[in-house]
Coordinates of C-alpha atoms in Angstrom, one line a residue:
Chain Z
M1 CA 113.9 81.0 -135.1
T2 CA 114.6 81.8 -131.4
D3 CA 118.1 83.2 -131.7
A4 CA 118.1 87.0 -130.9
S5 CA 120.9 89.1 -132.3
D6 CA 121.4 92.5 -134.0
T7 CA 120.5 91.1 -137.4
D8 CA 117.9 88.6 -136.3
P9 CA 115.1 90.3 -134.4
G10 CA 114.4 87.1 -132.6
Y11 CA 110.9 86.4 -133.8
A12 CA 109.7 83.1 -132.5
L13 CA 107.2 80.8 -134.3
A14 CA 105.6 78.3 -132.0
P15 CA 104.4 74.9 -133.1
D16 CA 100.8 76.1 -132.7
G17 CA 101.5 78.8 -135.3
S18 CA 101.5 81.7 -132.8
F19 CA 104.2 84.3 -133.5
T20 CA 106.0 86.5 -131.0
A21 CA 108.8 89.0 -131.1
P22 CA 111.1 90.2 -128.2
L23 CA 110.9 93.7 -126.8
T24 CA 113.5 94.7 -124.3
L25 CA 113.2 98.1 -122.7
A26 CA 116.2 99.5 -120.9
Y27 CA 116.6 103.2 -120.3
P28 CA 118.5 105.4 -117.8
Y29 CA 116.5 107.8 -115.7
S30 CA 117.2 110.0 -112.7
R31 CA 114.9 111.3 -110.0
T32 CA 115.0 114.7 -108.3
V33 CA 114.1 113.9 -104.7
G34 CA 113.3 117.4 -103.7
P35 CA 113.9 119.2 -100.4
T36 CA 112.0 116.8 -98.1
Y37 CA 113.4 113.4 -99.0
G38 CA 116.7 115.2 -99.7
R39 CA 117.0 116.2 -96.1
F40 CA 116.1 112.7 -94.9
L41 CA 118.7 111.1 -97.1
T42 CA 121.3 113.6 -96.1
G43 CA 120.5 112.9 -92.5
L44 CA 121.1 109.2 -93.0
A45 CA 124.7 109.9 -94.2
E46 CA 125.2 111.8 -90.9
G47 CA 123.9 108.9 -88.9
R48 CA 120.6 110.4 -87.9
F49 CA 116.9 110.3 -88.7
V50 CA 114.7 113.4 -89.3
A51 CA 111.0 113.4 -89.6
T52 CA 108.2 115.7 -90.6
V53 CA 105.2 116.5 -88.4
G54 CA 101.8 116.2 -89.9
S55 CA 98.9 118.6 -89.5
D56 CA 97.4 116.3 -86.8
G57 CA 100.7 116.1 -84.9
R58 CA 101.7 112.7 -86.3
V59 CA 105.4 112.3 -86.8
F60 CA 106.2 110.7 -90.2
V61 CA 109.5 108.8 -90.9
P62 CA 110.4 108.6 -93.7
P63 CA 109.1 112.2 -93.8
A64 CA 106.0 113.0 -95.8
E65 CA 106.4 115.9 -98.2
F66 CA 102.6 116.6 -98.1
D67 CA 100.2 115.6 -95.4
P68 CA 98.5 112.4 -96.5
T69 CA 95.1 113.5 -95.1
T70 CA 94.9 117.3 -95.8
G71 CA 97.5 117.7 -98.5
Q72 CA 99.2 120.5 -96.6
A73 CA 102.9 121.1 -97.4
L74 CA 104.8 119.9 -94.3
D75 CA 107.8 121.9 -93.1
Q76 CA 108.0 121.2 -89.4
W77 CA 110.9 118.9 -88.7
V78 CA 111.9 116.9 -85.7
D79 CA 114.9 114.7 -85.0
I80 CA 114.1 111.0 -84.3
A81 CA 116.1 108.4 -82.3
A82 CA 118.1 105.8 -84.2
E83 CA 116.4 103.2 -82.0
G84 CA 113.0 101.8 -82.1
T85 CA 110.6 98.8 -81.7
V86 CA 109.9 96.1 -84.2
E87 CA 106.2 96.2 -85.0
S88 CA 106.3 93.2 -87.4
W89 CA 108.8 91.1 -89.2
S90 CA 109.3 88.3 -91.8
W91 CA 112.3 86.0 -92.5
Q92 CA 114.3 86.2 -95.7
P93 CA 116.1 82.8 -95.9
E94 CA 117.7 83.4 -99.4
P95 CA 118.6 87.0 -100.1
S96 CA 118.9 88.2 -103.7
D97 CA 121.7 90.4 -104.9
A98 CA 119.7 93.6 -104.7
Q99 CA 118.8 93.1 -101.1
P100 CA 120.5 95.0 -98.3
L101 CA 122.4 92.1 -96.7
D102 CA 124.1 89.1 -98.4
H103 CA 123.1 86.6 -95.7
P104 CA 119.7 85.6 -94.3
F105 CA 118.0 88.4 -92.5
A106 CA 114.6 89.7 -91.2
W107 CA 112.5 92.3 -93.0
V108 CA 111.2 94.6 -90.2
L109 CA 108.7 97.3 -89.7
V110 CA 110.5 99.5 -87.2
R111 CA 108.7 102.3 -85.3
L112 CA 111.6 104.6 -84.2
D113 CA 111.2 106.2 -80.8
G114 CA 109.3 109.5 -81.3
A115 CA 107.8 108.5 -84.6
D116 CA 104.1 107.6 -85.3
T117 CA 104.8 105.6 -88.5
A118 CA 106.9 102.5 -89.1
L119 CA 109.9 102.3 -91.4
L120 CA 110.5 99.2 -93.6
H121 CA 114.1 97.9 -93.4
V122 CA 116.0 94.8 -92.5
C123 CA 117.3 93.5 -89.2
D124 CA 120.6 91.6 -89.0
V125 CA 120.2 88.5 -86.8
P126 CA 121.5 85.0 -87.3
D127 CA 118.2 83.1 -87.4
P128 CA 114.5 83.7 -87.1
G129 CA 114.6 82.5 -83.5
A130 CA 116.3 85.8 -82.7
M131 CA 113.3 87.8 -83.9
E132 CA 110.3 88.8 -81.9
T133 CA 107.6 91.5 -82.4
G134 CA 108.2 94.2 -79.8
M135 CA 111.9 93.7 -79.7
R136 CA 114.2 96.7 -79.5
V137 CA 116.5 97.5 -82.4
R138 CA 119.0 100.3 -83.3
A139 CA 120.2 101.5 -86.7
R140 CA 123.6 100.5 -88.0
F141 CA 124.9 103.2 -90.4
V142 CA 127.7 102.9 -93.0
D143 CA 130.6 105.1 -92.0
G144 CA 131.5 107.7 -94.7
A145 CA 128.5 106.8 -96.9
D146 CA 127.1 109.3 -99.5
P147 CA 123.6 110.6 -98.8
G148 CA 121.0 108.0 -99.8
M149 CA 119.3 104.9 -98.4
G150 CA 122.6 103.0 -98.7
A151 CA 123.9 105.0 -95.7
L152 CA 121.5 102.9 -93.5
E153 CA 123.0 99.4 -93.6
C154 CA 120.4 97.7 -91.4
F155 CA 119.0 97.5 -87.9
E156 CA 120.4 95.2 -85.1
P157 CA 119.0 94.0 -81.8
I158 CA 119.7 96.0 -78.6
G159 CA 120.8 93.8 -75.7
D160 CA 121.8 90.2 -75.2
D161 CA 118.2 88.9 -74.9
A162 CA 117.7 89.3 -78.6
G163 CA 120.2 86.5 -79.3
N164 CA 122.9 88.7 -80.9
D165 CA 125.9 89.7 -78.9
G166 CA 127.4 92.6 -80.7
G167 CA 127.3 91.9 -84.4
D168 CA 128.8 88.4 -84.5
R169 CA 127.0 86.9 -87.5
S170 CA 128.9 83.7 -87.8
Chain V
M1 CA 70.8 119.3 -124.3
G2 CA 73.0 122.2 -123.6
A3 CA 76.1 122.1 -121.5
E4 CA 76.5 124.1 -118.3
R5 CA 78.8 127.2 -118.6
C6 CA 82.3 126.8 -117.2
A7 CA 84.9 129.5 -116.3
V8 CA 88.6 129.5 -115.6
V9 CA 89.1 131.4 -112.4
G10 CA 92.7 130.6 -111.7
V11 CA 95.8 130.0 -113.8
G12 CA 99.1 128.9 -112.2
Q13 CA 102.4 127.8 -113.6
T14 CA 105.9 127.1 -112.3
K15 CA 109.1 128.9 -113.3
H16 CA 110.1 126.6 -116.2
D17 CA 113.8 125.7 -116.4
S18 CA 116.1 123.0 -117.8
C19 CA 116.4 121.4 -114.4
R20 CA 114.3 122.3 -111.4
A21 CA 116.6 120.4 -109.0
D22 CA 115.1 122.3 -106.1
V23 CA 111.8 120.4 -106.2
S24 CA 110.5 116.8 -106.6
I25 CA 107.8 116.1 -109.1
A26 CA 105.3 116.4 -106.3
G27 CA 106.7 119.8 -105.4
L28 CA 106.7 120.9 -109.0
V29 CA 103.1 120.0 -109.4
R30 CA 102.1 121.6 -106.2
E31 CA 103.9 124.9 -107.1
A32 CA 101.6 125.3 -110.1
A33 CA 98.5 124.2 -108.2
D34 CA 99.1 126.6 -105.3
R35 CA 99.5 129.5 -107.7
A36 CA 96.3 128.6 -109.6
L37 CA 94.4 128.3 -106.3
A38 CA 95.8 131.6 -105.0
A39 CA 94.7 133.3 -108.2
A40 CA 91.2 132.0 -107.6
G41 CA 91.2 132.9 -104.0
M42 CA 90.7 129.2 -103.1
V43 CA 92.3 126.5 -101.1
M44 CA 92.6 122.8 -101.7
D45 CA 89.6 122.0 -99.6
D46 CA 87.4 124.0 -102.0
I47 CA 88.1 121.6 -104.8
D48 CA 85.7 118.8 -105.7
A49 CA 87.8 116.8 -108.2
V50 CA 91.3 116.7 -109.6
V51 CA 92.3 116.0 -113.3
I52 CA 95.9 115.4 -114.0
G53 CA 97.8 114.9 -117.2
K54 CA 101.3 114.3 -118.4
A55 CA 103.0 113.1 -121.5
P56 CA 103.9 109.3 -121.7
D57 CA 105.2 107.8 -118.5
M58 CA 108.3 106.6 -120.5
L59 CA 109.5 110.2 -120.6
E60 CA 110.6 110.2 -117.0
G61 CA 110.2 106.5 -116.2
V62 CA 107.4 107.3 -113.8
M63 CA 104.7 104.7 -113.3
M64 CA 101.2 106.2 -112.9
P65 CA 102.2 109.4 -111.1
E66 CA 98.6 110.1 -110.3
L67 CA 98.9 107.4 -107.7
W68 CA 101.7 108.9 -105.7
L69 CA 100.9 112.5 -106.3
A70 CA 97.6 112.2 -104.4
E71 CA 99.0 113.9 -101.3
A72 CA 100.6 116.7 -103.2
L73 CA 97.3 117.3 -105.0
A74 CA 95.3 117.1 -101.7
A75 CA 93.2 114.5 -103.5
A76 CA 92.4 112.3 -100.5
G77 CA 88.7 111.6 -100.5
K78 CA 88.2 113.1 -104.0
P79 CA 88.0 111.7 -107.5
V80 CA 91.3 111.8 -109.5
F81 CA 91.4 111.4 -113.2
R82 CA 94.4 110.9 -115.4
V83 CA 94.4 111.9 -119.1
H84 CA 96.8 110.5 -121.8
T85 CA 97.1 112.0 -125.2
A86 CA 100.9 112.4 -125.8
G87 CA 102.1 116.0 -126.3
S88 CA 98.5 117.3 -126.6
V89 CA 97.7 116.0 -123.1
G90 CA 97.9 119.4 -121.4
G91 CA 95.1 120.6 -123.6
S92 CA 93.0 117.5 -123.5
T93 CA 93.4 117.4 -119.7
A94 CA 92.0 120.9 -119.4
I95 CA 89.1 119.9 -121.7
V96 CA 88.3 116.8 -119.6
A97 CA 88.3 119.1 -116.5
A98 CA 86.0 121.5 -118.2
Q99 CA 83.7 118.7 -119.2
H100 CA 83.3 117.7 -115.6
V101 CA 82.0 121.2 -114.9
M102 CA 80.0 121.5 -118.2
A103 CA 78.3 118.1 -117.5
G104 CA 77.2 119.4 -114.1
I105 CA 79.1 116.7 -112.2
H106 CA 81.5 118.9 -110.3
K107 CA 81.5 122.6 -109.5
R108 CA 85.1 123.3 -108.7
V109 CA 87.8 121.3 -110.6
L110 CA 91.6 121.6 -110.3
T111 CA 93.5 120.4 -113.3
I112 CA 97.2 120.1 -113.5
A113 CA 99.8 119.0 -116.1
F114 CA 103.5 118.6 -115.8
E115 CA 106.8 117.2 -117.1
K116 CA 110.1 116.9 -115.4
Q117 CA 112.2 116.4 -118.5
S118 CA 115.5 116.5 -116.5
D119 CA 114.5 113.2 -114.9
G120 CA 114.5 111.4 -118.3
N121 CA 115.2 111.9 -121.9
A122 CA 112.1 112.8 -123.9
M123 CA 113.9 112.9 -127.2
W124 CA 114.8 109.2 -127.3
A125 CA 112.5 107.6 -124.7
L126 CA 109.8 107.0 -127.3
S127 CA 112.2 105.7 -130.0
V128 CA 111.5 102.1 -128.8
P129 CA 112.2 99.3 -131.3
M130 CA 108.6 98.0 -131.4
P131 CA 108.3 94.6 -133.0
F132 CA 106.6 94.6 -136.5
S133 CA 106.9 98.4 -136.7
M134 CA 109.2 100.5 -138.7
P135 CA 111.5 102.1 -136.1
V136 CA 111.6 105.9 -136.2
H137 CA 114.8 106.4 -134.1
A138 CA 114.7 110.0 -135.1
G139 CA 113.7 111.9 -132.0
A140 CA 111.0 114.6 -132.3
G141 CA 113.0 116.9 -134.5
G142 CA 113.9 114.2 -136.9
Y143 CA 110.3 113.0 -137.1
F144 CA 108.8 116.5 -137.8
A145 CA 111.6 117.9 -140.1
P146 CA 110.2 116.1 -143.2
H147 CA 106.8 117.6 -142.5
V148 CA 108.3 121.0 -142.4
R149 CA 110.3 120.4 -145.5
S150 CA 107.2 119.3 -147.3
Y151 CA 105.3 122.4 -146.1
I152 CA 108.1 124.7 -147.5
K153 CA 107.9 122.9 -150.8
R154 CA 104.1 123.0 -151.1
S155 CA 103.7 126.6 -150.0
G156 CA 106.8 128.1 -151.6
A157 CA 107.6 129.8 -148.2
P158 CA 111.0 131.6 -148.1
T159 CA 113.4 129.8 -145.8
H160 CA 113.7 132.7 -143.3
I161 CA 110.1 132.3 -142.0
G162 CA 111.1 129.7 -139.4
A163 CA 113.8 132.1 -138.1
M164 CA 111.3 135.0 -138.0
V165 CA 108.9 132.9 -135.8
A166 CA 111.8 131.9 -133.6
V167 CA 113.0 135.5 -133.0
K168 CA 109.4 136.6 -132.3
D169 CA 108.8 133.8 -129.8
R170 CA 112.1 134.1 -128.0
T171 CA 111.6 137.9 -127.8
N172 CA 108.1 137.5 -126.5
A173 CA 109.3 135.1 -123.8
C174 CA 111.4 137.9 -122.3
A175 CA 108.1 139.5 -121.2
N176 CA 107.0 136.3 -119.5
P177 CA 108.7 135.8 -116.1
Y178 CA 107.8 132.1 -116.1
A179 CA 109.4 131.3 -119.5
H180 CA 112.4 128.9 -119.5
L181 CA 114.4 130.8 -122.1
H182 CA 115.1 134.5 -121.7
E183 CA 117.2 135.4 -124.7
P184 CA 116.6 139.0 -125.6
D185 CA 119.3 139.4 -128.2
W186 CA 118.0 137.4 -131.2
T187 CA 117.9 139.1 -134.6
L188 CA 116.8 137.5 -137.9
E189 CA 120.3 137.7 -139.1
R190 CA 121.7 135.8 -136.1
A191 CA 118.9 133.3 -136.2
M192 CA 119.6 132.5 -139.9
E193 CA 123.2 131.6 -138.8
S194 CA 122.0 129.3 -136.0
P195 CA 123.3 125.7 -136.7
M196 CA 121.1 123.5 -138.8
L197 CA 119.8 120.7 -136.5
W198 CA 117.4 118.7 -138.6
D199 CA 117.3 120.3 -142.1
P200 CA 115.4 122.7 -142.5
I201 CA 115.0 123.1 -138.7
R202 CA 117.7 125.3 -137.1
F203 CA 118.8 125.1 -133.4
V204 CA 117.0 128.4 -132.5
E205 CA 113.9 127.1 -134.3
T206 CA 113.6 124.3 -131.7
C207 CA 111.9 124.1 -128.3
P208 CA 114.1 123.5 -125.2
S209 CA 113.7 120.6 -122.8
S210 CA 112.0 122.0 -119.6
D211 CA 110.9 121.1 -116.2
G212 CA 107.5 122.7 -115.4
A213 CA 103.9 122.4 -114.5
A214 CA 100.7 124.3 -115.2
A215 CA 97.4 124.3 -113.3
L216 CA 93.9 125.7 -113.8
V217 CA 90.9 126.1 -111.6
L218 CA 87.6 125.6 -113.5
V219 CA 84.2 126.3 -111.9
S220 CA 80.5 126.3 -112.8
E221 CA 78.6 129.4 -113.7
D222 CA 77.0 129.9 -110.3
V223 CA 80.3 129.6 -108.5
A224 CA 82.1 131.9 -111.0
D225 CA 79.3 134.5 -110.7
S226 CA 79.9 134.6 -106.9
M227 CA 83.6 135.2 -107.2
D228 CA 85.3 138.6 -107.5
V229 CA 88.3 137.5 -109.6
P230 CA 89.2 137.7 -113.3
K231 CA 87.4 135.0 -115.3
A232 CA 87.8 133.3 -118.7
W233 CA 84.6 131.8 -119.9
V234 CA 85.0 128.5 -121.9
H235 CA 83.2 129.2 -125.2
A236 CA 84.0 125.9 -126.9
T237 CA 86.3 122.9 -126.7
S238 CA 87.1 120.3 -129.3
M239 CA 89.4 117.2 -129.6
R240 CA 90.1 115.0 -132.6
S241 CA 92.5 112.1 -133.4
E242 CA 93.8 110.2 -136.4
P243 CA 96.3 107.3 -136.9
T244 CA 100.0 108.0 -136.9
M245 CA 100.6 106.5 -140.3
F246 CA 98.5 105.6 -143.2
A247 CA 98.9 105.9 -147.0
G248 CA 97.8 109.3 -148.2
R249 CA 97.9 110.9 -144.8
N250 CA 98.4 114.7 -144.9
Q251 CA 101.0 115.1 -142.1
V252 CA 101.5 118.8 -143.0
S253 CA 97.9 119.7 -142.4
P254 CA 96.3 116.7 -140.7
Q255 CA 92.6 116.1 -141.3
A256 CA 92.1 115.7 -137.5
G257 CA 93.4 119.2 -136.9
R258 CA 91.2 120.7 -139.6
D259 CA 88.1 118.8 -138.3
C260 CA 88.9 119.8 -134.8
A261 CA 89.2 123.5 -135.7
A262 CA 86.0 123.4 -137.8
D263 CA 84.1 121.9 -134.9
L264 CA 85.6 124.5 -132.5
W265 CA 84.6 127.5 -134.6
R266 CA 81.1 126.1 -135.1
K267 CA 80.6 125.6 -131.4
A268 CA 82.1 129.1 -130.6
G269 CA 80.0 130.8 -133.2
I270 CA 83.1 132.0 -135.0
T271 CA 82.8 132.3 -138.8
D272 CA 86.0 134.3 -139.5
P273 CA 88.7 133.2 -137.1
A274 CA 91.4 135.6 -138.2
S275 CA 89.2 138.6 -137.5
Q276 CA 87.1 137.3 -134.6
V277 CA 90.0 135.9 -132.5
D278 CA 92.2 138.4 -130.7
V279 CA 95.1 136.2 -129.7
A280 CA 96.1 132.6 -129.9
E281 CA 98.5 130.3 -128.0
I282 CA 99.2 127.5 -130.4
Y283 CA 101.5 124.5 -129.9
V284 CA 104.7 125.3 -131.9
P285 CA 107.6 123.2 -130.8
F286 CA 109.4 123.9 -134.0
S287 CA 109.0 127.4 -135.4
W288 CA 107.7 126.3 -138.8
F289 CA 104.6 124.9 -137.1
E290 CA 103.3 128.4 -136.6
P291 CA 102.5 128.9 -140.3
M292 CA 101.5 125.3 -140.7
W293 CA 99.0 125.5 -137.8
L294 CA 97.7 128.9 -139.0
E295 CA 96.5 127.1 -142.1
N296 CA 95.4 123.9 -140.3
L297 CA 93.3 126.0 -137.9
G298 CA 91.7 128.1 -140.6
F299 CA 93.4 131.4 -139.7
A300 CA 95.0 131.4 -143.2
E301 CA 94.2 130.0 -146.6
L302 CA 96.2 126.9 -147.7
N303 CA 99.9 127.7 -148.3
T304 CA 99.6 131.3 -147.1
G305 CA 100.2 131.0 -143.4
W306 CA 103.8 132.1 -143.9
R307 CA 102.6 135.4 -145.3
M308 CA 101.0 136.3 -142.0
V309 CA 104.3 135.7 -140.3
E310 CA 106.2 137.7 -142.8
D311 CA 103.7 140.6 -142.6
G312 CA 104.0 140.8 -138.8
V313 CA 100.3 139.8 -138.3
T314 CA 101.3 137.4 -135.6
D315 CA 103.6 139.8 -133.7
L316 CA 102.8 140.7 -130.1
R317 CA 103.3 144.4 -130.7
G318 CA 101.3 145.7 -133.6
G319 CA 100.0 142.4 -135.1
S320 CA 96.3 141.9 -135.5
L321 CA 96.5 138.2 -134.4
P322 CA 99.4 137.8 -132.0
I323 CA 100.5 134.2 -131.7
N324 CA 102.2 132.9 -128.6
P325 CA 102.7 136.2 -126.7
S326 CA 104.0 134.0 -123.8
G327 CA 106.9 132.9 -125.9
G328 CA 105.2 129.6 -126.5
V329 CA 106.5 126.0 -126.6
L330 CA 109.5 127.4 -128.4
S331 CA 110.6 129.1 -125.1
S332 CA 109.3 126.6 -122.5
N333 CA 108.5 123.0 -123.2
P334 CA 107.6 120.9 -120.1
I335 CA 105.9 118.6 -122.6
G336 CA 102.9 117.4 -120.6
A337 CA 102.3 120.9 -119.3
S338 CA 102.9 122.6 -122.7
G339 CA 99.3 122.2 -123.9
M340 CA 97.8 123.4 -120.6
L341 CA 100.2 126.4 -120.7
R342 CA 98.6 127.3 -124.1
F343 CA 95.1 126.9 -122.7
G344 CA 96.1 128.8 -119.5
E345 CA 97.9 131.6 -121.3
A346 CA 94.8 132.0 -123.6
A347 CA 92.7 132.3 -120.5
M348 CA 95.1 134.9 -118.9
Q349 CA 94.8 137.0 -122.0
V350 CA 91.0 137.4 -121.8
M351 CA 91.3 137.7 -118.0
G352 CA 93.6 140.6 -118.6
V353 CA 96.3 139.2 -116.3
A354 CA 99.1 138.4 -118.8
G355 CA 101.3 141.2 -117.5
D356 CA 104.0 142.4 -119.9
H357 CA 102.9 140.0 -122.6
Q358 CA 99.2 141.1 -122.4
V359 CA 97.5 141.7 -125.8
D360 CA 95.6 145.0 -125.3
G361 CA 91.9 144.5 -125.3
A362 CA 91.9 140.7 -125.8
R363 CA 88.4 139.4 -125.5
T364 CA 88.5 136.1 -127.4
A365 CA 91.5 133.8 -127.3
V366 CA 92.4 130.3 -128.5
G367 CA 94.4 127.6 -126.8
H368 CA 95.7 124.8 -129.0
A369 CA 97.7 121.7 -128.5
Y370 CA 98.8 118.8 -130.7
G371 CA 100.6 115.6 -129.9
G372 CA 101.8 112.2 -131.0
G373 CA 102.8 112.2 -134.7
S374 CA 100.6 115.3 -135.3
Q375 CA 97.6 113.0 -134.6
F376 CA 96.0 114.3 -131.4
F377 CA 94.4 117.7 -131.3
A378 CA 92.9 119.7 -128.5
M379 CA 91.6 123.2 -128.7
W380 CA 89.5 125.7 -126.8
V381 CA 88.1 129.2 -127.2
V382 CA 87.8 131.3 -124.1
G383 CA 86.2 134.7 -123.8
A384 CA 86.0 137.6 -121.4
E385 CA 82.2 137.4 -121.7
K386 CA 79.8 134.5 -121.4
L387 CA 78.9 133.1 -124.7

């Protein structure tokens, strides 16, 4: 009694007498991102980063809608460079389908120039030997992408010393 | 041991609409909170604790929103509590907030409830095929229509009563700037021609799907006494529950609702609700629930609630017991917030700040919410004076 179909609810009786039934939840939802994340996601499609400034002067990217310390609504915006410094990284040897790149890559925490917080994304390098904390990276955007995180393809090293000479991933 | 006194000193709500695409959930919640705080002349820093409620997470597919709403609620460094009681949650959330004050634990509590229905589909999200349970697969209207049909059969109510309530509530909503639906042109004749959705519930007799939030600021007696703002004193609160299904259950007038009301009246010192209460905001998502709840609450004798509707007793203009002057759930239904809107609107009436839908001279008001399969009840009585 393990076959699930429209007529058989798929109840399963185990040798020890325990009895289970399947329950599959699948339901479509949407999410209104609101003006703050909306501006950030729209900026990505234009190839740029925007950030909000906290009540203590800290620059948040991705932007914070409300100050994490005081709760104040944040409406002061600054443009942030598309280049930054890797604060930490981890190697992904076998990417899954849902991940940003289809070949091995590095997860990176990037602090963009001018920002006080780090952004989690991926860095496109051929092997972990090309990664180093403190290395410089720049964003690679998808030309003509719709607003959304998909507009930011990945980060890539700046300069030859990072072991990547211009996007050759062979 | 007696409880401390508690007062509502600020009521806030969003403009309710079918889709508030201009704000995130955090922004929606904050809009209501900011208005409640402004009404109280307070800022977030003045608040000691935050109590948040919403209907089931399945409705929008959110996972524990109290976690990621902390910044929007300025809750850093403060206690946050989340309340769950299905559609009645807005009412029970307000009660939990009041209990923090009445227990003497916190002096200034902000409570917020919300729903962003446009991010999900509340009608079907709860029709999940649970193993070993009879599936409902009916949506809210399909679930409650048999209860309404049973009420009509038991009470002998004429079939135009539901349409009368709908016309009243939709008309009342036109005097409430925050209401989702502003439809001034309903007449009984037109309402009777409204398409039958779930027999005997017509389209006009059904609540809309709304995005919205509500918020209250509740404070202790010493804090309230030091404030120069309109106040609504919490005279009594009560909550009761019962199982969704059991043989012999009275879905038309659930025992939990009757017990809850009896407890409420006793605590508030009310012996004749229909004459001692000036106005009530009760949870009426389908118009027939107005006469049903009038009976369940004890405002009317069994099977006579519909007569109060027909006689105009529940009208905003000229009725002796106006019901839902705000337009009610029938005109705005951000589900999680709907109960708190009832509680907040009741407070606004005794504070005298209800604007164009103010009931003249309202001194004692009731807020009421129910949820689940008519199985969770939350109610409060608020007054212009201390009890």
